[in-house]
Coordinates of C-alpha atoms in Angstrom, one line a residue:
Chain N
M1090 CA 32.8 25.8 57.7
E1091 CA 32.7 24.8 54.1
S1092 CA 32.6 27.4 51.5
L1093 CA 29.8 26.2 49.2
I1094 CA 27.7 25.0 52.1
T1095 CA 27.9 28.4 53.6
A1096 CA 26.9 30.0 50.3
A1097 CA 24.0 27.6 49.9
A1098 CA 22.8 28.1 53.5
R1099 CA 22.8 31.8 53.0
A1100 CA 20.8 31.5 49.9
L1101 CA 18.2 29.3 51.7
E1102 CA 18.0 31.8 54.6
A1103 CA 17.4 34.6 52.1
G1104 CA 14.4 32.7 50.7
D1105 CA 16.1 31.5 47.6
P1106 CA 15.8 27.6 47.6
L1107 CA 16.7 27.4 43.9
G1108 CA 19.9 29.4 44.5
A1109 CA 20.7 26.9 47.3
L1110 CA 20.0 23.9 45.1
N1111 CA 22.2 25.4 42.3
R1112 CA 25.2 25.2 44.7
V1113 CA 24.7 21.7 46.2
A1114 CA 22.5 19.9 43.6
L1115 CA 25.2 17.4 42.7
R1116 CA 26.8 16.8 46.1
N1117 CA 25.9 13.9 48.4
D1118 CA 27.8 14.8 51.6
A1119 CA 25.7 15.1 54.7
P1120 CA 25.3 18.9 54.9
S1121 CA 24.5 19.1 51.2
L1122 CA 21.8 16.4 51.6
A1123 CA 20.3 18.4 54.5
L1124 CA 20.3 21.6 52.5
R1125 CA 18.8 20.0 49.5
G1126 CA 16.1 18.5 51.7
I1127 CA 15.1 21.8 53.2
A1128 CA 15.1 23.5 49.8
M1129 CA 12.9 20.7 48.4
A1130 CA 10.5 21.1 51.4
Q1131 CA 10.3 24.8 50.7
L1132 CA 9.6 24.1 47.0
G1133 CA 6.7 21.8 48.1
D1134 CA 8.2 18.4 47.2
L1135 CA 7.7 16.9 50.7
A1136 CA 8.3 13.3 49.7
R1137 CA 11.7 14.1 48.2
A1138 CA 12.5 16.4 51.1
K1139 CA 11.8 13.6 53.6
T1140 CA 14.1 11.1 51.8
L1141 CA 16.9 13.7 51.6
L1142 CA 16.7 14.6 55.2
R1143 CA 16.7 11.0 56.3
S1144 CA 19.8 10.3 54.2
A1145 CA 21.4 13.4 55.6
A1146 CA 20.7 12.2 59.2
R1147 CA 22.4 8.9 58.3
A1148 CA 25.3 10.6 56.6
F1149 CA 26.3 12.8 59.5
G1150 CA 28.9 11.1 61.6
P1151 CA 28.5 9.9 65.2
R1152 CA 30.2 13.0 66.5
E1153 CA 27.7 15.3 64.7
A1154 CA 24.8 14.6 67.1
V1155 CA 23.4 18.2 66.8
A1156 CA 23.4 18.2 63.0
R1157 CA 21.7 14.8 63.0
A1158 CA 19.1 15.9 65.6
R1159 CA 18.2 19.0 63.4
C1160 CA 17.6 16.7 60.5
V1161 CA 15.2 14.6 62.6
V1162 CA 13.3 17.8 63.7
A1163 CA 13.0 18.9 60.1
E1164 CA 11.7 15.5 59.1
A1165 CA 9.2 15.6 61.9
E1166 CA 7.9 18.9 60.7
I1167 CA 7.4 17.5 57.2
A1168 CA 5.6 14.6 58.7
L1169 CA 3.3 16.9 60.6
V1170 CA 2.6 19.1 57.6
S1171 CA 1.8 16.0 55.5
R1172 CA -0.4 14.8 58.4
D1173 CA 1.6 11.7 58.9
L1174 CA 0.6 11.6 62.5
N1175 CA 2.0 8.1 63.1
W1176 CA 5.6 9.5 62.8
P1177 CA 7.7 8.1 65.6
V1178 CA 7.3 10.6 68.5
K1179 CA 10.1 9.1 70.5
T1180 CA 12.6 10.0 67.8
L1181 CA 11.6 13.6 68.0
A1182 CA 11.7 13.7 71.8
A1183 CA 15.3 12.3 71.7
A1184 CA 16.3 14.9 69.1
R1185 CA 14.8 17.6 71.2
A1186 CA 16.8 16.4 74.3
T1187 CA 20.0 16.4 72.2
L1188 CA 19.5 19.9 71.0
E1189 CA 18.7 21.1 74.6
N1190 CA 21.8 19.5 75.9
H1191 CA 24.0 21.1 73.3
G1192 CA 22.5 24.6 73.9
D1193 CA 20.7 24.8 70.5
L1194 CA 17.6 26.2 72.3
A1195 CA 15.9 27.7 69.3
N1196 CA 15.7 24.4 67.5
A1197 CA 14.9 22.5 70.7
A1198 CA 11.9 24.9 71.1
H1199 CA 11.0 24.2 67.5
A1200 CA 10.9 20.5 68.2
G1201 CA 8.6 21.1 71.2
H1202 CA 6.2 23.2 69.1
I1203 CA 6.0 20.4 66.5
E1204 CA 5.2 17.9 69.2
A1205 CA 2.5 20.2 70.7
R1206 CA 0.9 20.8 67.3
R1207 CA 0.7 17.1 66.7
L1208 CA -1.0 16.6 70.1
L1209 CA -3.4 19.4 69.4
L1210 CA -4.3 17.9 66.0
V1211 CA -5.0 14.5 67.5
G1212 CA -7.2 16.2 70.1
R1213 CA -4.9 15.6 73.2
I1214 CA -5.3 19.1 74.4
D1215 CA -4.0 18.7 78.0
E1216 CA -0.9 17.0 76.7
A1217 CA -0.4 19.7 74.1
E1218 CA -0.6 22.3 76.9
R1219 CA 1.9 20.4 79.1
T1220 CA 4.4 20.0 76.2
L1221 CA 4.1 23.7 75.4
A1222 CA 4.7 24.6 79.1
E1223 CA 8.0 22.7 79.0
V1224 CA 9.3 24.8 76.0
S1225 CA 11.5 27.6 77.2
T1226 CA 10.3 30.9 75.8
A1227 CA 13.6 32.7 76.4
S1228 CA 15.0 34.4 73.3
L1229 CA 12.8 32.6 70.7
P1230 CA 13.2 33.9 67.2
P1231 CA 10.0 35.6 65.8
A1232 CA 9.1 32.7 63.6
S1233 CA 9.2 30.3 66.6
Q1234 CA 7.1 32.8 68.6
V1235 CA 4.4 32.6 65.8
A1236 CA 4.4 28.8 66.0
R1237 CA 4.1 28.9 69.8
E1238 CA 1.2 31.5 69.8
L1239 CA -0.7 29.5 67.1
V1240 CA -0.6 26.4 69.4
V1241 CA -1.7 28.5 72.3
A1242 CA -4.6 29.9 70.2
G1243 CA -5.5 26.4 69.0
I1244 CA -5.7 25.1 72.5
A1245 CA -7.8 28.1 73.6
I1246 CA -10.2 27.6 70.7
R1247 CA -10.7 24.0 71.5
R1248 CA -11.3 25.0 75.1
L1249 CA -13.8 27.7 74.0
R1250 CA -11.7 30.5 75.4
T1251 CA -12.1 33.1 72.7
E1252 CA -10.4 36.0 74.5
A1253 CA -7.3 34.0 75.2
A1254 CA -7.3 32.8 71.6
R1255 CA -7.6 36.4 70.3
A1256 CA -4.8 37.6 72.5
A1257 CA -2.5 34.8 71.3
L1258 CA -3.4 35.5 67.7
D1259 CA -2.6 39.2 68.2
R1260 CA 0.8 38.2 69.6
A1261 CA 1.3 35.8 66.7
A1262 CA 0.4 38.5 64.1
K1263 CA 3.0 40.9 65.6
A1264 CA 5.7 38.2 65.7
A1265 CA 4.8 37.2 62.1
R1266 CA 5.4 40.8 60.9
L1267 CA 8.7 40.8 62.7
A1268 CA 9.7 37.5 61.1
G1269 CA 8.8 38.9 57.7
I1270 CA 7.5 35.5 56.5
P1271 CA 4.3 36.0 54.4
A1272 CA 3.2 32.4 54.8
L1273 CA 3.2 32.8 58.6
T1274 CA 1.1 36.0 58.4
A1275 CA -1.3 34.2 56.2
E1276 CA -1.6 31.3 58.6
V1277 CA -2.3 33.7 61.5
Y1278 CA -4.9 35.4 59.4
S1279 CA -6.7 32.2 58.5
T1280 CA -6.7 31.1 62.1
N1281 CA -8.3 34.5 63.0
L1282 CA -11.1 33.7 60.5
I1283 CA -12.1 30.7 62.7
L1284 CA -13.1 33.2 65.4
D1285 CA -15.2 35.3 63.0
T1286 CA -16.9 32.4 61.2
P1287 CA -20.0 30.8 62.7
A1288 CA -18.9 27.9 64.9
A1289 CA -22.4 26.6 65.8
R1290 CA -26.1 27.1 65.3
L1291 CA -28.5 27.9 68.1
I1292 CA -32.0 26.5 67.9
A1293 CA -34.6 27.8 70.4
R1294 CA -38.4 28.0 70.3
G1295 CA -38.5 26.8 66.7
S1296 CA -36.1 29.4 65.2
E1297 CA -32.4 29.3 64.7
H1298 CA -29.4 31.6 64.2
P1299 CA -25.7 31.2 63.7
L1300 CA -23.3 31.6 66.7
L1301 CA -19.7 32.8 66.7
L1302 CA -17.2 31.0 68.9
G1303 CA -17.3 33.8 71.5
E1304 CA -21.1 33.5 71.7
V1305 CA -20.8 29.8 72.2
E1306 CA -18.4 30.5 75.0
R1307 CA -20.9 32.9 76.7
L1308 CA -23.6 30.2 76.5
A1309 CA -21.6 28.2 79.0
T1310 CA -22.5 30.7 81.7
S1311 CA -26.2 31.0 80.7
T1312 CA -28.9 29.5 82.9
A1313 CA -30.6 27.8 80.0
L1314 CA -31.0 24.1 79.6
V1315 CA -28.6 23.3 76.7
V1316 CA -28.8 20.3 74.5
D1317 CA -25.2 20.2 73.1
T1318 CA -24.8 18.2 69.9
F1319 CA -21.0 18.7 69.9
H1320 CA -20.4 16.8 73.1
H1321 CA -23.6 14.8 73.1
V1322 CA -24.6 16.1 76.5
V1323 CA -27.6 17.9 78.1
R1324 CA -26.5 20.5 80.7
R1325 CA -27.6 23.4 82.7
Q1326 CA -24.5 25.3 84.1
G1327 CA -22.5 22.8 86.1
T1328 CA -25.0 19.9 85.9
V1329 CA -24.1 17.7 82.9
V1330 CA -25.8 14.5 81.7
S1331 CA -23.8 12.7 79.1
F1332 CA -25.4 10.7 76.3
G1333 CA -22.2 9.6 74.7
T1334 CA -23.2 6.0 74.3
R1335 CA -27.0 6.5 74.0
P1336 CA -27.6 8.1 70.6
V1337 CA -31.3 7.2 70.5
L1338 CA -32.0 8.9 73.9
F1339 CA -30.0 11.9 72.8
A1340 CA -32.0 12.2 69.6
L1341 CA -35.2 12.1 71.6
A1342 CA -33.9 14.8 74.0
R1343 CA -33.0 17.0 71.0
L1344 CA -36.3 16.6 69.3
L1345 CA -38.1 17.6 72.5
A1346 CA -35.8 20.5 73.1
Q1347 CA -36.2 21.9 69.6
A1348 CA -39.9 21.9 69.9
W1349 CA -40.1 23.3 73.4
P1350 CA -42.3 24.7 74.8
A1351 CA -44.6 22.8 72.3
D1352 CA -44.9 19.1 72.5
V1353 CA -43.8 16.5 69.8
S1354 CA -46.1 13.9 68.4
R1355 CA -45.3 10.2 68.9
E1356 CA -45.0 9.8 65.1
A1357 CA -42.5 12.6 64.8
L1358 CA -40.4 11.2 67.7
I1359 CA -40.4 7.6 66.2
A1360 CA -39.5 8.9 62.8
G1361 CA -36.8 11.2 64.1
A1362 CA -35.2 8.9 66.7
F1363 CA -35.6 5.4 65.3
Q1364 CA -35.3 6.3 61.6
A1365 CA -38.5 4.3 61.0
K1366 CA -40.5 4.7 57.8
H1367 CA -43.8 3.1 58.9
V1368 CA -44.9 3.4 62.4
D1369 CA -46.4 0.3 64.0
E1370 CA -47.4 -0.9 67.5
S1371 CA -43.9 -2.3 68.3
H1372 CA -42.5 1.2 67.7
R1373 CA -45.0 2.8 70.1
A1374 CA -44.0 0.2 72.7
R1375 CA -40.3 0.9 72.2
L1376 CA -40.9 4.7 72.4
R1377 CA -42.6 4.2 75.8
V1378 CA -39.6 2.3 77.0
E1379 CA -37.0 4.8 75.7
I1380 CA -39.0 7.8 77.1
G1381 CA -38.9 6.0 80.5
R1382 CA -35.1 5.7 80.2
L1383 CA -34.8 9.3 79.1
R1384 CA -36.9 10.5 82.0
T1385 CA -34.5 8.6 84.5
K1386 CA -31.4 10.1 82.9
L1387 CA -32.7 13.6 82.6
K1388 CA -34.1 13.7 86.2
P1389 CA -31.7 16.3 87.6
L1390 CA -32.4 18.7 84.7
A1391 CA -35.9 18.1 83.3
D1392 CA -39.0 16.0 83.3
V1393 CA -40.7 14.5 80.3
S1394 CA -44.5 14.6 80.4
A1395 CA -47.0 12.9 78.2
T1396 CA -49.5 15.0 76.3
K1397 CA -52.5 14.1 74.2
Q1398 CA -50.6 13.3 71.0
G1399 CA -47.0 12.9 72.3
F1400 CA -44.5 14.2 74.8
V1401 CA -43.2 17.6 76.1
L1402 CA -40.0 18.6 77.9
A1403 CA -40.5 20.3 81.3
P1404 CA -37.2 21.9 82.3
R1405 CA -36.4 22.4 86.0
K1406 CA -35.1 25.7 87.5
T1407 CA -35.0 27.5 84.1
R1408 CA -37.4 29.0 81.5
D1409 CA -35.0 28.5 78.6
V1410 CA -34.2 25.5 76.4
I1411 CA -31.8 25.7 73.6
V1412 CA -30.1 23.3 71.2
L1413 CA -26.5 23.9 70.2
A1414 CA -25.8 22.3 66.7
R1415 CA -23.1 22.3 64.1
P1416 CA -23.3 25.1 61.5
V1417 CA -24.1 22.5 58.8
E1418 CA -25.3 19.2 59.8
E1419 CA -24.7 16.3 57.6
K1420 CA -23.4 12.8 57.7
H1421 CA -19.7 12.6 58.4
A1422 CA -19.6 16.2 59.7
N1423 CA -16.9 15.1 62.1
V1424 CA -14.6 13.9 59.3
L1425 CA -15.2 17.1 57.3
A1426 CA -14.5 19.2 60.4
F1427 CA -10.9 17.8 60.5
L1428 CA -10.4 18.1 56.8
S1429 CA -11.5 21.7 56.8
D1430 CA -8.1 22.8 58.1
G1431 CA -7.1 22.5 54.4
E1432 CA -4.3 20.1 55.0
P1433 CA -3.9 16.8 53.2
W1434 CA -4.8 14.0 55.7
S1435 CA -4.2 10.3 55.5
S1436 CA -7.2 8.1 56.4
S1437 CA -5.1 6.5 59.2
A1438 CA -4.3 10.0 60.7
L1439 CA -8.0 10.9 60.6
A1440 CA -8.9 7.6 62.3
L1441 CA -6.4 8.4 65.0
A1442 CA -7.7 12.0 65.4
L1443 CA -11.4 10.9 65.4
D1444 CA -10.8 7.8 67.5
M1445 CA -12.6 5.7 64.8
S1446 CA -11.7 2.5 63.1
P1447 CA -9.7 3.1 59.9
R1448 CA -12.2 1.2 57.8
T1449 CA -15.1 3.4 59.1
V1450 CA -13.1 6.5 58.2
Q1451 CA -12.3 5.1 54.7
R1452 CA -16.0 4.3 54.1
A1453 CA -17.0 7.8 55.2
L1454 CA -14.3 9.4 52.9
E1455 CA -15.3 7.3 49.9
E1456 CA -18.9 8.4 50.5
L1457 CA -17.9 12.1 50.8
A1458 CA -15.8 11.8 47.7
R1459 CA -18.7 10.5 45.7
S1460 CA -20.6 13.8 46.4
N1461 CA -17.4 15.8 45.7
K1462 CA -17.1 17.0 49.2
V1463 CA -13.5 15.7 49.5
Q1464 CA -10.8 14.7 47.1
S1465 CA -7.8 12.5 47.3
F1466 CA -4.4 12.2 45.8
G1467 CA -1.7 9.5 45.9
H1468 CA -2.3 5.7 46.2
G1469 CA -2.1 3.1 48.9
R1470 CA -0.4 4.3 52.1
A1471 CA 0.6 7.5 50.5
R1472 CA -3.0 8.5 49.7
R1473 CA -4.1 11.8 51.2
W1474 CA -7.5 13.4 51.5
L1475 CA -8.5 17.1 51.5
T1476 CA -11.4 19.4 51.1
P1477 CA -11.6 20.8 47.5
P1478 CA -11.4 24.5 47.8
V1479 CA -7.7 24.6 48.6
P1480 CA -5.3 26.5 46.4
G1481 CA -2.2 24.3 46.5
F1482 CA -1.0 23.1 49.8
P1483 CA -0.6 25.7 52.6
T1484 CA 2.1 24.1 54.6
G1485 CA 3.0 26.4 57.4
L1486 CA 6.4 24.8 57.1
L1487 CA 9.0 26.7 59.2
L1488 CA 11.9 24.2 59.2
P1489 CA 14.9 25.0 61.4
G1490 CA 16.7 27.3 59.0
P1491 CA 20.2 27.3 60.5
L1492 CA 20.5 23.6 60.2
L1493 CA 24.2 23.8 59.6
K1494 CA 25.4 26.3 62.1
T1495 CA 26.8 25.8 65.6
Chain B
M821 CA 51.8 14.7 71.7
K822 CA 51.3 17.6 74.1
R823 CA 47.7 18.3 74.9
S824 CA 46.4 21.2 77.0
A825 CA 43.4 23.4 77.4
A826 CA 43.4 26.5 75.1
E827 CA 44.0 29.7 77.0
I828 CA 41.5 32.3 75.7
V829 CA 43.0 35.7 76.2
R830 CA 40.4 38.0 74.7
E831 CA 37.2 38.0 72.8
Y832 CA 36.2 40.5 70.0
G833 CA 32.5 40.9 69.1
P834 CA 29.8 39.8 68.5
F835 CA 29.6 42.5 65.9
A836 CA 26.4 44.2 64.7
G837 CA 25.1 42.6 61.5
V838 CA 27.5 39.7 61.6
E839 CA 25.9 36.3 61.8
S840 CA 28.9 34.1 61.4
V841 CA 32.7 34.3 61.2
H842 CA 34.0 32.1 58.4
G843 CA 37.6 33.0 58.0
V844 CA 40.3 35.0 59.8
T845 CA 43.6 36.7 58.9
Y846 CA 45.9 39.3 60.2
D847 CA 47.7 42.0 58.2
G848 CA 50.0 43.2 61.0
T849 CA 47.6 45.9 62.1
H850 CA 44.1 44.7 61.7
V851 CA 42.4 41.3 62.2
W852 CA 40.3 40.5 59.1
F853 CA 37.4 38.2 59.2
A854 CA 34.9 36.9 56.5
S855 CA 31.2 37.3 57.3
G856 CA 29.4 35.9 54.3
D857 CA 29.1 39.0 52.1
K858 CA 31.9 41.1 53.6
L859 CA 35.5 41.2 54.7
N860 CA 35.8 43.2 57.9
A861 CA 39.0 44.7 59.5
V862 CA 39.0 44.8 63.3
D863 CA 41.4 47.0 65.3
P864 CA 42.7 44.5 67.9
A865 CA 43.3 47.4 70.3
N866 CA 39.7 48.5 70.6
G867 CA 37.8 45.6 69.0
K868 CA 35.9 47.9 66.6
I869 CA 35.4 47.3 62.9
A870 CA 37.6 49.9 61.2
R871 CA 36.8 49.0 57.6
S872 CA 34.8 46.6 55.4
I873 CA 35.1 45.3 51.9
N874 CA 32.0 44.1 50.1
V875 CA 33.0 40.8 48.7
A876 CA 31.6 37.2 48.8
A877 CA 33.3 35.6 51.8
H878 CA 32.1 32.1 52.6
A879 CA 35.2 30.4 54.1
G880 CA 38.9 31.0 54.7
T881 CA 40.8 34.2 54.5
A882 CA 44.6 34.9 54.1
F883 CA 47.0 37.8 53.6
D884 CA 50.3 37.7 51.6
G885 CA 51.6 41.2 52.6
R886 CA 49.7 43.1 49.8
H887 CA 46.7 41.0 48.9
L888 CA 43.8 39.4 50.7
F889 CA 42.8 35.9 49.6
Q890 CA 39.2 35.0 50.2
I891 CA 37.3 31.7 49.5
A892 CA 33.8 32.2 48.0
E893 CA 31.7 29.2 46.8
D894 CA 34.3 27.1 44.8
R895 CA 36.9 29.8 44.0
I896 CA 39.7 31.7 45.7
Q897 CA 39.6 35.4 45.1
K898 CA 42.7 37.6 45.2
I899 CA 41.8 41.0 46.5
D900 CA 43.8 44.2 46.6
A901 CA 43.8 45.1 50.3
A902 CA 44.2 48.8 49.5
T903 CA 41.3 49.2 47.0
G904 CA 39.1 46.2 47.8
Q905 CA 39.2 45.2 44.1
V906 CA 39.0 41.5 43.2
L907 CA 42.1 41.1 40.9
T908 CA 41.9 37.4 39.9
T909 CA 40.3 34.2 40.9
I910 CA 41.6 30.6 40.9
P911 CA 39.6 27.4 41.5
A912 CA 39.6 26.2 45.1
P913 CA 41.1 22.7 45.4
G914 CA 38.1 21.3 47.3
G915 CA 35.6 22.4 44.7
G916 CA 33.5 24.1 47.3
G917 CA 34.3 21.8 50.2
D918 CA 37.0 24.2 51.2
S919 CA 37.3 25.8 54.7
G920 CA 40.5 27.4 55.9
L921 CA 43.1 29.4 54.0
A922 CA 46.6 30.5 54.9
W923 CA 49.6 32.1 53.1
A924 CA 53.1 30.8 53.7
E925 CA 56.4 30.4 51.8
G926 CA 54.8 31.5 48.5
S927 CA 52.0 29.0 48.6
L928 CA 48.4 29.0 49.6
W929 CA 47.3 26.4 52.1
V930 CA 43.7 25.3 51.9
G931 CA 41.8 23.2 54.4
E932 CA 39.2 20.8 52.9
Y933 CA 36.7 20.4 55.7
R934 CA 35.0 17.0 55.5
A935 CA 37.8 15.4 53.5
R936 CA 40.1 16.2 56.5
K937 CA 42.9 17.4 54.2
I938 CA 45.2 20.4 53.8
H939 CA 46.3 21.3 50.2
Q940 CA 49.3 23.3 49.2
V941 CA 48.2 25.3 46.2
D942 CA 50.1 27.5 43.6
P943 CA 48.6 30.9 44.1
Q944 CA 48.9 31.8 40.4
T945 CA 47.2 28.8 38.9
G946 CA 45.4 27.0 41.7
K947 CA 47.4 23.8 41.0
V948 CA 47.6 21.4 44.0
L949 CA 51.3 21.0 44.8
R950 CA 50.8 18.5 47.6
T951 CA 48.2 17.3 50.2
I952 CA 48.5 16.7 53.9
E953 CA 46.1 14.3 55.6
S954 CA 44.6 15.3 59.0
K955 CA 42.7 13.1 61.4
R956 CA 39.8 15.6 62.0
F957 CA 37.6 18.0 60.0
V958 CA 39.8 20.9 59.0
T959 CA 38.7 24.5 59.5
G960 CA 41.3 27.3 59.7
V961 CA 44.9 26.8 58.7
T962 CA 48.0 28.9 59.6
W963 CA 51.8 28.8 59.6
V964 CA 53.9 30.4 62.3
D965 CA 57.7 29.9 62.8
G966 CA 57.7 26.9 60.5
E967 CA 54.9 25.3 62.5
L968 CA 51.7 24.3 60.7
W969 CA 48.6 24.7 62.8
H970 CA 45.0 24.1 62.0
G971 CA 41.6 24.3 63.7
T972 CA 39.3 21.4 63.9
W973 CA 35.6 21.3 64.3
E974 CA 34.0 17.8 64.2
G975 CA 30.6 17.5 65.5
D976 CA 30.5 19.5 68.7
E977 CA 34.2 19.6 69.5
S978 CA 36.9 22.0 68.5
D979 CA 40.6 22.3 69.0
V980 CA 43.7 24.0 67.6
R981 CA 46.5 21.6 66.7
R982 CA 50.0 21.6 65.3
I983 CA 50.7 18.9 62.9
D984 CA 53.8 17.6 61.1
P985 CA 53.6 19.0 57.6
E986 CA 55.2 15.9 56.2
T987 CA 53.2 13.1 57.9
G988 CA 50.1 14.9 59.2
K989 CA 51.0 13.5 62.7
V990 CA 49.5 15.6 65.5
L991 CA 52.3 17.2 67.6
E992 CA 50.4 19.5 69.9
Q993 CA 46.7 20.1 70.7
L994 CA 44.9 23.0 72.4
D995 CA 41.3 22.0 73.4
L996 CA 38.7 24.7 73.3
P997 CA 35.9 24.7 76.0
A998 CA 32.8 22.6 75.0
G999 CA 30.5 24.5 72.7
T1000 CA 33.3 26.8 71.5
M1001 CA 33.9 26.5 67.8
V1002 CA 36.9 27.4 65.7
S1003 CA 35.8 28.5 62.2
G1004 CA 39.0 30.3 61.2
L1005 CA 42.6 30.5 62.4
E1006 CA 45.5 33.0 62.0
S1007 CA 48.7 33.6 63.9
D1008 CA 49.9 37.1 64.6
G1009 CA 53.5 35.9 64.1
G1010 CA 54.0 36.0 67.8
D1011 CA 52.3 34.2 70.7
R1012 CA 48.7 34.8 69.7
F1013 CA 46.2 33.0 67.5
F1014 CA 43.1 34.7 66.2
C1015 CA 40.2 32.1 66.1
G1016 CA 36.9 32.7 64.4
G1017 CA 33.9 31.7 66.5
G1018 CA 31.5 30.4 63.8
S1019 CA 27.9 31.4 64.3
R1020 CA 28.7 33.1 67.6
G1021 CA 29.9 35.8 65.3
N1022 CA 33.0 36.6 67.3
V1023 CA 36.8 36.3 67.2
R1024 CA 38.9 35.0 70.1
T1025 CA 42.5 35.4 70.9
V1026 CA 44.2 32.1 72.1
R1027 CA 47.7 32.1 73.5
R1028 CA 50.3 30.0 71.6
P1029 CA 52.3 27.9 74.0
R1030 CA 55.9 29.1 74.5
R1031 CA 58.7 26.7 73.4
A1032 CA 61.1 25.5 76.0
A1033 CA 64.0 26.4 73.8
P1034 CA 64.0 28.5 70.7
R1035 CA 64.6 26.4 67.5

């Protein structure tokens, strides 16, 4: 192929984006634009990289379908890393099909991994798993194996399968060493930390202690009655009662479970579940009604009995009651949970991931920003949010290196 | 124009440590190919690399009987084939957009890939003597028996074609199978072409069609 393009591509592969830029900085032909785009992405200027890759895709001729598809995949990866989750998914699927048809299996696999990572981020775990299953694993380069295993681990973590997650992360670490890319090794390491950091709090008989993900997983097989604040359900083994749309009833169930085997006073229940400052007769009447509803809902799992000063939980078929809560409970914990991946998120991407209205997410973010729990950069549609203790932007950007080869 | 499928006679490689083949030439004994940071001499009898010269080698390669010429970035290096020393360099006519290189009749012939051109260049000064327009992206260039042949690689298709050196008109075309790329071209002076296989990292021998009557 072309001399200077070859030289620039070799520099890029050797991890020298400035060397690559030196050779093609002033050229505007399609391969030069693509190389400049990848170099800029590696240097962290994702906005410039995106523009360059888009121009490159346009500049490649109609016969150069593969080169064009590779640019689309690179742009999709930049979109993923900058948490632009509304990026057109169909375009990526088409590019992936083109690469598959032309035998560029490594880059086709890369496109599949990007799609699976996007689905994982927006919480569509089953679809992420299906997409991953479609990607051929034959002769993947080590960097692609790392990407794949990270998605496998992500799915396993969301599904509370710690052993599967650990196994995937071990494979990812091995592949990262083979690839010799420090950023990938770091990404595997930080994912490993998730497994060794408390994922939840267990509250039982008035005391509490932190739980690792593996311990949360083991709880699923325990015979205890579990009030699960992650999923807003009360369950005992296979019997699950969902309180997704009944926050007041769930709050009452939780207050009763936390105090068990002791009872809870009416005043405490009213204050905790209705957020009422002064208790009057109308509150007492409402409490009676809500306890009646709770009793009906909980019937398969527990009874709620009246005591002298309030109510007490009476679990069936078990002598254990526990509450599973987030490690730190605060308002907007769900928003913070997504931001804790350290990546810059747009409020619209968060809204998509949380299945909340964009305005609600914006209000939550502004509130969190006032207490310095999150920070933002950029303006308007380009505004991004992230949690403060992030040294620069870890990107996890792989980018299909051999953009310009056959 | 005559058009036929290229007859691939033999394949050399892939070679250990070679990612891509960028340029190909023939010194009468060995097939030389450029692999980025090396020029490698392959013995066509056994397909083994007999010798390598450490020199930047990003595109076309040519041989004038004593010297190897090799494109690197935006220059053409003149290399003593015996010692491997770079003797001189001249600017490449495409300013880095250069692809194939051939030696014939005292001139260097340089393919400019995306510009779809072949330049005739003075090997002493690098001055462009004339330019031939092609219809497709130009990769390797070679002369044999007064015939000018060049490789094309546009998008996902490759062929080897003979063009009229005056008008650029295509006279004959050998199509390579889909997915087979020609990244460098050299004739052995007889009925064989050596074709670089791009990122497949190999070199193929393609048969040159026989003439009905000798000219």
